[in-house]
XYZ file of C-alpha atoms in Angstrom:
695
model
C 0.530 -0.160 -0.221
C 1.224 3.814 -0.600
C 1.967 5.639 2.281
C -0.627 8.444 0.356
C -3.252 6.790 0.647
C -3.857 8.207 4.354
C -3.213 11.842 3.032
C -4.580 13.687 0.467
C -3.053 17.614 1.102
C 0.005 19.266 -0.534
C 3.451 16.582 0.336
C 5.441 19.157 1.104
C 4.293 22.904 1.716
C 7.013 25.942 2.305
C 5.925 28.807 3.383
C 7.701 31.752 4.322
C 10.757 30.022 4.574
C 14.160 32.347 5.688
C 17.885 30.273 6.684
C 20.688 31.760 7.869
C 23.915 30.817 8.300
C 25.506 32.334 11.481
C 29.384 33.622 11.446
C 31.561 34.942 14.193
C 31.113 38.017 12.291
C 27.540 38.195 10.933
C 24.102 36.838 10.473
C 24.048 35.655 6.346
C 20.974 34.995 5.505
C 20.788 32.606 2.651
C 16.874 32.131 1.612
C 14.750 34.549 2.337
C 10.871 34.352 2.494
C 10.475 31.795 0.264
C 7.427 29.497 -0.197
C 6.845 26.857 -2.995
C 3.747 23.810 -2.937
C 4.592 19.822 -4.329
C 1.441 18.383 -4.662
C 1.080 14.259 -4.485
C 2.606 13.109 -7.583
C 4.097 16.190 -9.388
C 7.037 17.488 -10.278
C 8.532 20.655 -9.304
C 11.975 22.141 -10.469
C 13.777 25.029 -8.568
C 16.115 26.527 -10.445
C 18.644 29.097 -10.190
C 22.594 29.797 -10.711
C 24.971 28.773 -7.935
C 24.655 30.735 -4.749
C 20.749 31.193 -5.048
C 19.898 29.637 -2.433
C 18.264 26.016 -4.192
C 20.240 23.726 -2.014
C 20.282 25.362 1.433
C 16.004 24.759 0.638
C 16.594 21.268 0.293
C 18.746 20.687 2.853
C 16.098 22.632 4.858
C 14.128 20.336 3.754
C 15.710 17.591 5.255
C 16.387 19.341 9.026
C 19.742 19.395 7.718
C 21.553 22.612 7.792
C 24.533 21.888 10.273
C 25.122 23.718 13.339
C 25.714 27.397 11.730
C 22.461 27.283 9.995
C 19.559 28.167 10.644
C 15.829 28.969 10.188
C 14.709 32.226 11.058
C 11.359 32.330 9.646
C 8.412 30.583 8.282
C 7.485 27.048 7.911
C 7.903 23.568 6.536
C 5.235 20.739 6.330
C 5.742 17.305 4.800
C 2.302 15.940 4.925
C 0.166 18.613 6.792
C 3.028 18.396 9.631
C 5.877 20.836 10.828
C 8.961 19.357 10.307
C 10.434 21.683 13.549
C 8.402 20.477 15.005
C 9.047 16.982 15.061
C 11.763 14.697 17.583
C 14.989 13.790 16.320
C 13.235 10.052 16.238
C 10.546 11.006 14.236
C 13.236 13.234 11.830
C 14.940 9.692 11.708
C 12.374 8.094 11.083
C 10.874 10.226 8.110
C 14.431 10.647 6.480
C 15.757 8.440 3.719
C 12.387 6.990 4.251
C 9.316 9.072 3.823
C 12.174 12.126 2.433
C 14.851 9.900 0.252
C 17.696 12.825 -1.420
C 19.897 11.807 -4.329
C 22.962 13.932 -4.263
C 25.105 15.614 -7.538
C 28.107 13.295 -6.538
C 27.019 9.791 -6.986
C 30.285 8.212 -5.041
C 29.378 10.208 -2.001
C 26.179 8.803 -1.430
C 27.837 5.021 -2.100
C 30.050 3.075 0.679
C 33.119 2.032 -1.408
C 34.052 -0.872 0.647
C 30.636 -2.341 0.959
C 28.973 -3.895 -1.860
C 25.615 -2.804 -3.798
C 23.360 -5.611 -2.707
C 23.820 -5.229 0.995
C 23.883 -1.258 1.116
C 20.591 -1.246 -0.902
C 19.327 -3.839 1.433
C 20.059 -1.635 4.745
C 17.217 0.597 3.662
C 14.006 -1.653 4.175
C 16.238 -3.626 7.255
C 16.462 -0.541 8.997
C 13.586 1.428 8.130
C 10.782 -0.804 7.925
C 12.704 -4.029 9.735
C 11.829 -6.623 7.038
C 13.887 -10.057 6.065
C 16.954 -10.099 5.012
C 15.254 -12.294 2.016
C 12.495 -9.883 1.554
C 15.232 -7.159 1.431
C 17.378 -9.265 -1.096
C 14.325 -9.448 -3.154
C 13.645 -5.343 -3.232
C 16.731 -5.090 -3.918
C 16.673 -7.182 -6.785
C 13.883 -5.126 -8.080
C 14.699 -1.933 -7.780
C 18.321 -2.911 -9.613
C 15.647 -4.146 -12.642
C 13.228 -1.035 -12.156
C 16.485 1.448 -12.708
C 17.006 -0.479 -16.292
C 20.571 -1.345 -15.044
C 22.145 -5.196 -17.003
C 22.765 -8.320 -14.723
C 21.076 -7.366 -11.603
C 22.338 -10.329 -9.650
C 26.544 -8.742 -11.248
C 25.237 -5.167 -9.790
C 24.446 -6.318 -6.197
C 27.330 -8.257 -5.631
C 29.420 -5.801 -7.405
C 31.497 -3.097 -5.487
C 30.723 0.429 -6.481
C 33.900 1.125 -8.059
C 33.225 -1.301 -10.659
C 30.179 0.458 -11.902
C 30.376 3.372 -14.637
C 29.325 6.952 -13.003
C 25.842 6.081 -15.239
C 25.420 2.950 -12.986
C 26.976 3.869 -9.704
C 23.784 7.026 -9.981
C 20.951 4.742 -11.254
C 22.281 2.524 -7.831
C 21.714 5.726 -5.650
C 18.137 6.274 -7.435
C 17.529 2.947 -6.541
C 18.426 3.181 -2.939
C 16.531 6.451 -2.650
C 13.520 4.578 -4.199
C 13.757 1.160 -1.947
C 11.473 2.654 0.383
C 8.817 3.619 -2.000
C 9.689 7.609 -0.775
C 6.457 9.802 -0.729
C 8.882 12.812 -1.645
C 12.788 12.504 -3.379
C 14.520 15.836 -3.697
C 17.438 15.042 -6.728
C 20.178 17.970 -6.274
C 21.449 18.679 -9.758
C 21.509 14.553 -10.662
C 23.095 14.624 -13.115
C 25.741 17.181 -13.916
C 28.620 14.811 -13.294
C 26.981 12.446 -16.262
C 27.267 12.390 -19.748
C 24.439 13.476 -21.832
C 22.733 10.229 -23.340
C 23.332 8.695 -20.532
C 21.437 12.586 -18.696
C 19.049 11.831 -20.998
C 18.082 7.709 -20.138
C 18.675 8.935 -16.123
C 15.889 11.915 -16.425
C 13.589 9.157 -18.282
C 14.401 6.759 -15.956
C 13.035 9.286 -12.819
C 9.851 10.691 -14.909
C 8.695 6.647 -15.646
C 10.051 5.486 -11.753
C 8.095 8.771 -10.500
C 4.852 7.896 -12.231
C 5.574 4.180 -11.241
C 5.704 4.732 -7.834
C 3.677 8.013 -7.239
C 6.531 9.895 -6.102
C 6.900 13.509 -5.678
C 9.910 15.144 -6.542
C 11.893 18.515 -6.345
C 14.100 18.554 -8.700
C 16.819 21.250 -8.427
C 19.032 22.208 -11.476
C 20.687 25.211 -13.135
C 19.737 23.528 -16.538
C 16.310 25.106 -18.028
C 16.058 22.315 -20.321
C 16.400 19.729 -18.554
C 13.439 20.820 -15.884
C 11.033 21.275 -18.911
C 11.745 17.434 -19.812
C 11.502 16.367 -16.379
C 9.001 18.464 -14.976
C 5.342 20.253 -14.100
C 6.194 22.831 -11.956
C 9.048 25.549 -11.816
C 10.063 28.184 -8.998
C 13.174 30.668 -10.464
C 15.476 31.544 -7.976
C 18.010 34.774 -7.568
C 19.806 35.497 -4.795
C 18.324 33.708 -1.893
C 14.362 34.481 -3.295
C 11.936 32.803 -5.478
C 11.499 35.278 -8.041
C 8.722 33.572 -10.066
C 6.704 30.378 -10.124
C 4.401 28.879 -11.721
C 3.583 25.692 -14.631
C 6.505 25.006 -17.267
C 4.247 26.321 -19.827
C 3.353 29.804 -18.090
C 6.775 30.275 -17.425
C 8.646 29.262 -20.049
C 6.005 31.156 -22.854
C 4.640 33.990 -20.510
C 7.372 34.778 -18.153
C 6.809 37.561 -15.555
C 10.374 38.350 -14.427
C 13.281 40.199 -15.595
C 15.687 38.001 -14.242
C 13.533 34.668 -15.972
C 13.589 36.861 -19.127
C 17.578 37.514 -18.833
C 17.747 33.949 -18.426
C 16.233 32.552 -21.488
C 18.281 35.318 -23.559
C 21.701 33.969 -22.228
C 20.907 30.439 -23.174
C 21.560 29.498 -27.129
C 18.561 27.653 -28.339
C 18.260 27.086 -31.544
C 17.757 29.842 -33.922
C 20.625 31.930 -31.597
C 23.600 32.898 -33.826
C 26.992 33.830 -32.800
C 27.286 36.436 -35.426
C 23.371 37.903 -36.357
C 21.640 36.630 -32.829
C 24.374 36.932 -30.228
C 23.191 35.828 -26.727
C 22.954 38.652 -24.763
C 24.474 38.158 -20.791
C 23.292 39.868 -17.640
C 25.340 42.090 -16.771
C 27.266 42.853 -13.959
C 27.472 39.883 -11.229
C 25.383 38.266 -8.491
C 25.463 39.865 -4.977
C 27.151 38.624 -2.044
C 24.161 37.325 0.639
C 25.662 40.194 2.362
C 25.830 43.001 -0.219
C 22.070 42.587 -1.292
C 20.852 45.940 -2.661
C 17.600 47.349 -0.923
C 14.629 46.299 -2.641
C 14.612 43.945 -5.656
C 17.395 42.018 -5.377
C 17.932 41.989 -9.401
C 17.332 45.728 -9.830
C 21.091 46.370 -9.929
C 21.167 43.987 -13.463
C 18.301 44.667 -14.352
C 16.899 46.043 -17.729
C 13.632 47.756 -16.611
C 14.926 48.963 -13.292
C 13.562 52.562 -11.707
C 15.897 54.522 -8.754
C 13.618 55.620 -6.167
C 10.701 52.500 -6.576
C 12.549 49.107 -7.237
C 14.664 50.238 -3.948
C 12.083 51.634 -1.890
C 10.480 48.673 -0.445
C 10.720 44.963 -0.077
C 8.788 43.472 -2.871
C 6.559 40.873 -2.440
C 5.208 37.543 -4.692
C 2.125 38.767 -6.571
C -0.058 36.310 -8.587
C 0.217 36.882 -12.571
C -3.892 37.324 -13.850
C -5.323 34.741 -15.381
C -2.601 31.687 -14.747
C -2.407 28.602 -13.424
C -0.686 29.916 -10.008
C 1.738 31.876 -11.810
C 3.751 34.560 -9.262
C 6.051 36.860 -9.930
C 8.421 39.189 -7.618
C 8.083 42.004 -9.798
C 6.741 45.364 -9.230
C 6.209 46.023 -12.514
C 5.065 43.621 -14.257
C 2.297 45.026 -15.174
C 3.795 47.286 -17.573
C 6.771 45.708 -19.065
C 5.896 44.505 -22.779
C 7.203 40.962 -22.632
C 6.407 40.751 -26.509
C 8.856 43.350 -27.444
C 11.540 42.651 -29.422
C 15.041 41.823 -28.169
C 17.285 45.163 -28.615
C 20.065 43.341 -30.679
C 23.277 43.164 -30.028
C 25.318 44.980 -32.594
C 25.645 42.300 -35.503
C 29.100 41.161 -35.667
C 31.236 40.170 -38.612
C 31.867 37.232 -39.102
C 35.615 36.492 -39.850
C 36.984 35.490 -43.108
C 38.005 31.837 -42.419
C 41.972 31.572 -43.708
C 44.369 29.293 -44.506
C 44.741 25.865 -43.308
C 47.032 26.252 -39.951
C 46.871 22.690 -38.448
C 46.623 20.081 -39.849
C 46.255 16.309 -38.638
C 47.083 13.048 -40.177
C 46.407 9.683 -39.022
C 46.989 10.324 -35.996
C 46.513 7.603 -33.275
C 47.578 7.296 -29.728
C 47.809 3.960 -27.565
C 48.534 3.147 -23.799
C 49.843 0.363 -22.936
C 48.510 -0.678 -19.536
C 49.430 -3.925 -17.213
C 46.427 -6.334 -16.897
C 47.710 -5.604 -12.708
C 48.998 -2.013 -12.797
C 49.346 -2.305 -8.985
C 51.723 -4.922 -8.967
C 53.074 -5.519 -12.243
C 52.615 -8.854 -13.993
C 49.955 -10.220 -15.986
C 49.366 -9.313 -19.767
C 49.733 -6.029 -21.302
C 46.190 -4.439 -22.724
C 46.215 -1.425 -25.172
C 44.180 1.503 -24.485
C 43.300 3.180 -28.202
C 42.287 6.414 -27.132
C 42.698 8.130 -30.917
C 42.334 6.002 -33.686
C 43.151 7.456 -36.478
C 42.661 11.095 -36.340
C 42.015 13.218 -39.374
C 41.137 16.668 -39.940
C 42.194 19.781 -40.600
C 41.372 23.272 -38.553
C 42.034 27.072 -40.731
C 42.738 30.645 -39.154
C 39.705 32.246 -37.827
C 37.872 28.938 -37.421
C 35.772 27.233 -35.208
C 36.243 23.740 -35.075
C 34.011 22.162 -32.146
C 35.063 18.352 -30.921
C 32.166 16.850 -29.870
C 31.724 13.618 -27.635
C 31.281 12.037 -24.211
C 33.814 11.170 -22.052
C 36.359 8.760 -22.837
C 36.143 9.516 -26.554
C 39.308 10.530 -26.851
C 38.909 14.460 -27.130
C 41.198 14.941 -24.037
C 43.843 12.917 -25.550
C 44.459 14.742 -28.275
C 44.082 18.244 -26.939
C 47.325 16.560 -25.161
C 49.210 14.937 -28.154
C 48.079 18.482 -29.391
C 49.611 20.600 -26.594
C 52.012 18.142 -26.481
C 51.996 17.015 -22.692
C 51.930 13.322 -25.181
C 53.151 12.169 -27.945
C 51.337 10.192 -30.624
C 51.837 6.797 -31.241
C 51.435 7.230 -35.134
C 50.598 9.448 -37.842
C 50.783 13.569 -37.562
C 50.427 16.090 -37.005
C 51.580 19.871 -39.139
C 52.047 23.105 -37.589
C 52.398 25.190 -40.766
C 53.482 22.153 -42.455
C 56.304 21.451 -39.300
C 55.380 17.999 -37.791
C 55.166 18.535 -33.952
C 53.134 15.327 -32.784
C 56.712 13.958 -31.360
C 57.679 16.890 -29.931
C 57.391 16.905 -26.048
C 56.857 20.183 -24.307
C 59.697 20.865 -22.767
C 61.524 20.386 -26.289
C 58.967 22.787 -27.895
C 60.400 25.749 -28.954
C 58.602 29.041 -27.548
C 56.931 29.730 -30.617
C 55.894 26.534 -30.885
C 54.513 26.579 -26.876
C 52.918 30.421 -27.456
C 51.272 29.598 -30.786
C 49.445 25.926 -29.110
C 47.415 27.694 -26.052
C 44.874 25.775 -23.911
C 42.075 26.848 -21.612
C 40.943 24.337 -19.360
C 37.648 23.060 -17.816
C 37.714 24.363 -14.473
C 38.788 27.776 -13.576
C 39.439 27.239 -10.050
C 42.354 24.710 -11.033
C 44.152 26.446 -13.370
C 45.393 29.499 -11.613
C 48.413 30.231 -8.895
C 46.294 30.657 -5.815
C 49.533 32.439 -3.701
C 50.439 35.099 -7.125
C 48.197 37.912 -8.143
C 46.134 37.793 -11.159
C 48.860 40.310 -13.083
C 51.534 38.601 -11.875
C 50.114 35.484 -13.487
C 49.996 36.785 -16.578
C 53.345 38.581 -16.604
C 55.068 35.395 -15.817
C 53.417 34.086 -19.206
C 54.497 37.001 -21.093
C 58.004 36.122 -19.661
C 58.138 32.917 -20.285
C 56.694 33.860 -23.959
C 60.030 36.118 -24.386
C 57.100 39.305 -25.009
C 58.061 42.794 -24.048
C 61.835 44.036 -23.830
C 61.946 45.913 -20.165
C 58.813 44.947 -16.842
C 57.365 47.919 -17.835
C 56.461 47.139 -21.160
C 55.417 43.676 -19.726
C 53.645 45.243 -17.086
C 51.465 47.695 -20.006
C 50.655 44.517 -22.227
C 49.389 42.132 -19.038
C 47.105 45.093 -18.245
C 45.649 45.324 -22.104
C 44.806 41.660 -21.860
C 43.079 42.420 -18.969
C 41.098 44.851 -21.096
C 41.135 42.253 -23.804
C 39.020 39.930 -21.302
C 36.783 42.924 -20.249
C 38.036 42.659 -16.763
C 38.944 46.332 -14.512
C 42.687 46.811 -14.673
C 42.174 47.161 -10.614
C 41.975 42.933 -10.960
C 45.550 43.203 -11.599
C 46.362 43.068 -7.653
C 43.657 41.152 -6.719
C 44.824 37.271 -5.544
C 42.415 34.430 -7.163
C 40.266 33.577 -4.209
C 38.607 36.863 -4.261
C 36.986 36.417 -8.317
C 33.709 34.343 -9.222
C 34.628 31.860 -11.338
C 33.902 33.946 -14.504
C 35.741 35.884 -13.549
C 39.079 33.658 -13.034
C 38.018 32.242 -16.395
C 38.632 35.474 -18.231
C 41.989 34.944 -16.356
C 42.922 32.087 -17.520
C 41.510 33.058 -21.140
C 43.720 36.195 -20.985
C 46.879 33.917 -20.313
C 46.311 31.766 -22.818
C 46.008 34.823 -25.246
C 49.257 36.402 -23.190
C 51.813 35.332 -27.031
C 49.339 36.022 -29.285
C 48.327 32.491 -29.647
C 47.240 31.495 -32.863
C 45.482 27.727 -31.863
C 43.329 28.169 -28.956
C 42.073 24.846 -27.487
C 39.079 25.390 -25.039
C 38.246 22.050 -23.167
C 34.841 22.514 -22.213
C 35.672 26.440 -20.666
C 32.446 27.007 -20.007
C 30.877 23.532 -18.273
C 31.844 24.740 -14.835
C 30.249 28.157 -15.000
C 26.518 29.501 -14.865
C 23.983 29.824 -17.947
C 24.608 33.958 -17.700
C 28.263 33.694 -17.564
C 28.407 31.231 -20.175
C 26.759 33.946 -22.467
C 29.482 36.307 -21.394
C 32.419 34.124 -21.508
C 31.548 32.258 -24.960
C 31.214 35.701 -26.391
C 34.841 37.092 -25.321
C 36.171 34.003 -26.834
C 34.201 34.816 -29.879
C 35.182 38.634 -30.169
C 39.246 37.969 -29.168
C 39.238 35.516 -32.027
C 37.336 37.807 -34.378
C 40.384 40.321 -33.023
C 42.845 38.057 -33.497
C 42.137 35.582 -36.090
C 42.873 32.529 -33.871
C 42.690 29.057 -34.707
C 39.583 27.943 -31.747
C 39.261 24.144 -31.443
C 36.059 24.061 -28.984
C 36.265 20.859 -26.714
C 32.314 20.367 -25.482
C 29.990 17.735 -25.324
C 26.807 20.508 -24.770
C 25.954 20.822 -28.363
C 23.825 23.703 -27.792
C 26.959 25.997 -27.245
C 28.663 24.033 -30.088
C 25.666 24.841 -32.509
C 25.625 28.271 -31.468
C 29.574 29.359 -32.424
C 31.234 26.454 -34.577
C 32.078 26.321 -37.642
C 32.684 22.999 -38.215
C 31.631 19.867 -36.061
C 33.903 16.639 -35.323
C 31.981 13.708 -33.915
C 34.168 11.564 -31.256
C 33.227 8.490 -30.546
C 35.235 5.645 -28.491
C 38.607 7.019 -30.557
C 36.905 7.304 -34.040
C 36.103 10.074 -35.589
C 32.236 9.205 -36.327
C 31.714 12.455 -38.446
C 32.941 15.825 -39.545
C 31.172 18.306 -41.236
C 30.326 22.178 -41.184
C 27.221 23.066 -38.092
C 24.631 22.430 -40.418
C 25.718 19.414 -42.210
C 25.902 17.691 -38.654
C 22.917 18.762 -37.033
C 20.453 18.538 -40.106
C 19.821 14.588 -41.514
C 21.510 12.146 -42.410
C 23.532 11.954 -39.351
C 26.200 9.424 -38.312
C 23.678 7.448 -35.435
C 25.985 8.016 -32.593
C 24.631 11.948 -33.498
C 21.567 11.195 -33.850
C 21.283 10.022 -30.199
C 23.429 12.957 -28.972
C 20.919 15.608 -30.572
C 18.212 13.643 -28.958
C 19.655 13.589 -25.993
C 20.427 17.150 -25.428
C 17.700 19.568 -23.717
C 16.023 21.992 -25.217
C 14.833 24.977 -22.785
C 12.008 25.924 -25.570
C 8.497 24.692 -25.282
C 8.529 25.240 -29.265
C 10.828 22.338 -29.755
C 9.889 18.537 -30.730
C 12.611 16.169 -30.477
C 12.800 12.625 -31.705
C 13.281 10.456 -28.199
C 16.026 8.156 -28.691
C 17.556 6.551 -25.470
C 20.664 4.706 -26.265
C 21.093 1.154 -24.731
C 23.861 0.326 -22.528
C 27.030 2.258 -21.283
C 29.668 2.921 -23.420
C 32.275 0.307 -24.026
C 35.931 0.225 -22.510
C 38.560 1.978 -24.879
C 40.504 -0.704 -23.067
C 37.770 -3.575 -24.874
C 36.460 -1.908 -27.362
C 33.544 -4.272 -29.459
C 34.802 -5.693 -33.030
C 33.780 -3.817 -36.399
C 32.341 -0.421 -35.588
C 32.683 0.512 -31.761
C 28.940 2.042 -31.626
C 27.252 -1.038 -32.920
C 26.668 -2.120 -29.640
C 24.267 0.666 -29.333
C 23.535 1.269 -32.580
C 19.477 0.808 -33.429
C 20.092 1.190 -37.591
C 22.315 -1.700 -37.425
C 19.652 -4.367 -38.490
C 19.786 -2.315 -41.796
C 23.046 -3.328 -42.793
C 23.145 -7.066 -43.758
C 25.205 -9.962 -42.993
C 26.823 -8.636 -39.261
C 28.796 -6.288 -41.088
C 28.738 -3.835 -38.320
C 30.073 -6.821 -36.058
C 33.148 -7.638 -38.377
C 35.017 -4.577 -39.509
C 35.440 -1.006 -39.275
C 33.213 1.528 -41.209
C 35.229 3.297 -43.749
C 34.798 6.820 -44.233
C 32.198 7.926 -46.713
C 32.190 11.285 -48.027
C 28.745 12.829 -48.771
C 28.558 16.053 -50.679
C 30.031 18.868 -49.984
C 32.868 17.321 -48.149
C 30.589 16.207 -44.718
C 32.179 12.965 -43.882
C 30.458 10.203 -41.534
C 32.080 6.494 -40.669
C 29.374 3.960 -41.343
C 28.050 1.341 -43.140
C 24.638 2.205 -43.654
C 23.855 2.716 -47.365
C 22.842 6.121 -49.336
C 19.330 4.574 -49.101
C 19.079 4.193 -45.395
C 21.018 7.624 -45.302
C 18.232 9.218 -47.912
C 15.404 7.513 -44.816
C 16.403 9.692 -41.951
C 14.531 12.674 -40.755
C 15.213 15.417 -38.643
C 15.388 14.981 -34.686
C 14.654 18.568 -33.692
C 11.647 20.505 -34.848
C 10.522 24.112 -34.424
C 6.565 23.984 -34.526
C 5.812 26.534 -36.554
C 4.543 29.582 -34.406
């Protein structure tokens, strides 16, 4: 029997909640006047940028705010009962049993020294006192429910023997073991690949229906919320600024922040030259420096001094819509349908000569079967298999693929951090594939630079920003005197749109987006001709992503840089790249212009990738393709075509060719390359994955 039977009101009712953290110096308000309701069987999305208080709300529901956090106002009711009034025993009974939480990092929720089966069985044995046999039966059932292959083997495995996607499914299974009434998901797919994310999201939706579970889904990805939730609450700087049904908020937004958020994401139709993204000006306020009146005021296009900053602003109902509220004094006066004032249209840079050419590049690693003690036969990991492409001056070539496909390995070989096993890399017709970085001359090193994924790890924490850029200039031999280098450093800060005063700051005083700009300034210090940007915006908030992406494009226009943009986010790839190379398990499976790759015919893997990308637009219809199985290991790739174990088109190829032979590269019209056994007729049958419904 479901635990919901005896209660038919809202499962979760948060009313005017305020949470503060207390330090020795001051009280820091993290969440203020926050209200949201989750009805039985409903999925509510909580959206906002990092630091806006989403996770604090979740921890408030779990009554797990640590010793510094306190609820200073309002109530959180679960099934009509105030959680703050419950005893520790009552809370222990509810946590994990009736309210379950799934965290961002699956390994943090699993005990590495305990087999999966035992971890799952503990839940019903502790909470419900069921027998070992019954618990094992139930564990087997949920592992089957979360669509894991070979459930028996899974129960007998340790966490480290599973991939990230499998671990996250086990964590979901664990949360569902006691059939909770409320499931809180805190960014549950951020660490996963897009195709795995699509499968996990699909799974969460199906299981929510099967178990009748209500969900609070915390995310910064609007597309994901569109695909999983019924209702949505947008947060900014500790407050809810808008809430309503998905359709109302997406199609009839009534808060300037929600509007600004949508304008900074690359939806279909955005174009880096004719329809550039609009970044939100200014920075997110720190919790103890919030402005008077409206928190979003200093960054808002519609701000009115003396009115928006004169009083606390309360949530107001939007007439005519379903439980739609906004925290904006002017929402009735703003013309929400006014065309966006276009940022200046940019001239497309002329694409020049070939600067970089790769020819049949291979990179293999030898690993011993038992790496810890030596011994055992040696295995070969084929990280890159016959990569061939060329990149031109002023061109952006995107390299797309999931983790383990070999994109970062290829970047390492290009940078000289690794040397190639076979094949050639030609930089201005000079072979560099066998020259490690320490043997490269200064010009080659300054010509090929990299912007890394995580801006927090790439700066020296004990050196000022200015000093770090000057250090790069010294290494590249730029400037004859200290004064010249100082001047060039200030010009580089101008180039990445950081105030010159930042030269004196330490990295810890900068936000993530600002650190990434310093990383970009350093990469361009030596007048780099090729910049490898390895997921440069994936660690940043949506509004900052737009600004950093735009910055890269602008520098590229000025400096005629060749940009190799490594990413798994196809929305950004579509927005900024000229050509796209799709990789799978070390192979290039498709290569063409952005338009060619984003419209049929596709390589079957590209088709699945496009289907997996969440798009925050209610007018977009997507063909639904969920890949079965996990990505095979590069240590033990399947025979024949690397993608054949997950391909839905395989039955169209006769005679088991896909299992036996690596497909040839077929060149379709205008140089569009696809590595696949499918016939021209099969390619002709393919339909677009993404369609934009006619207005």
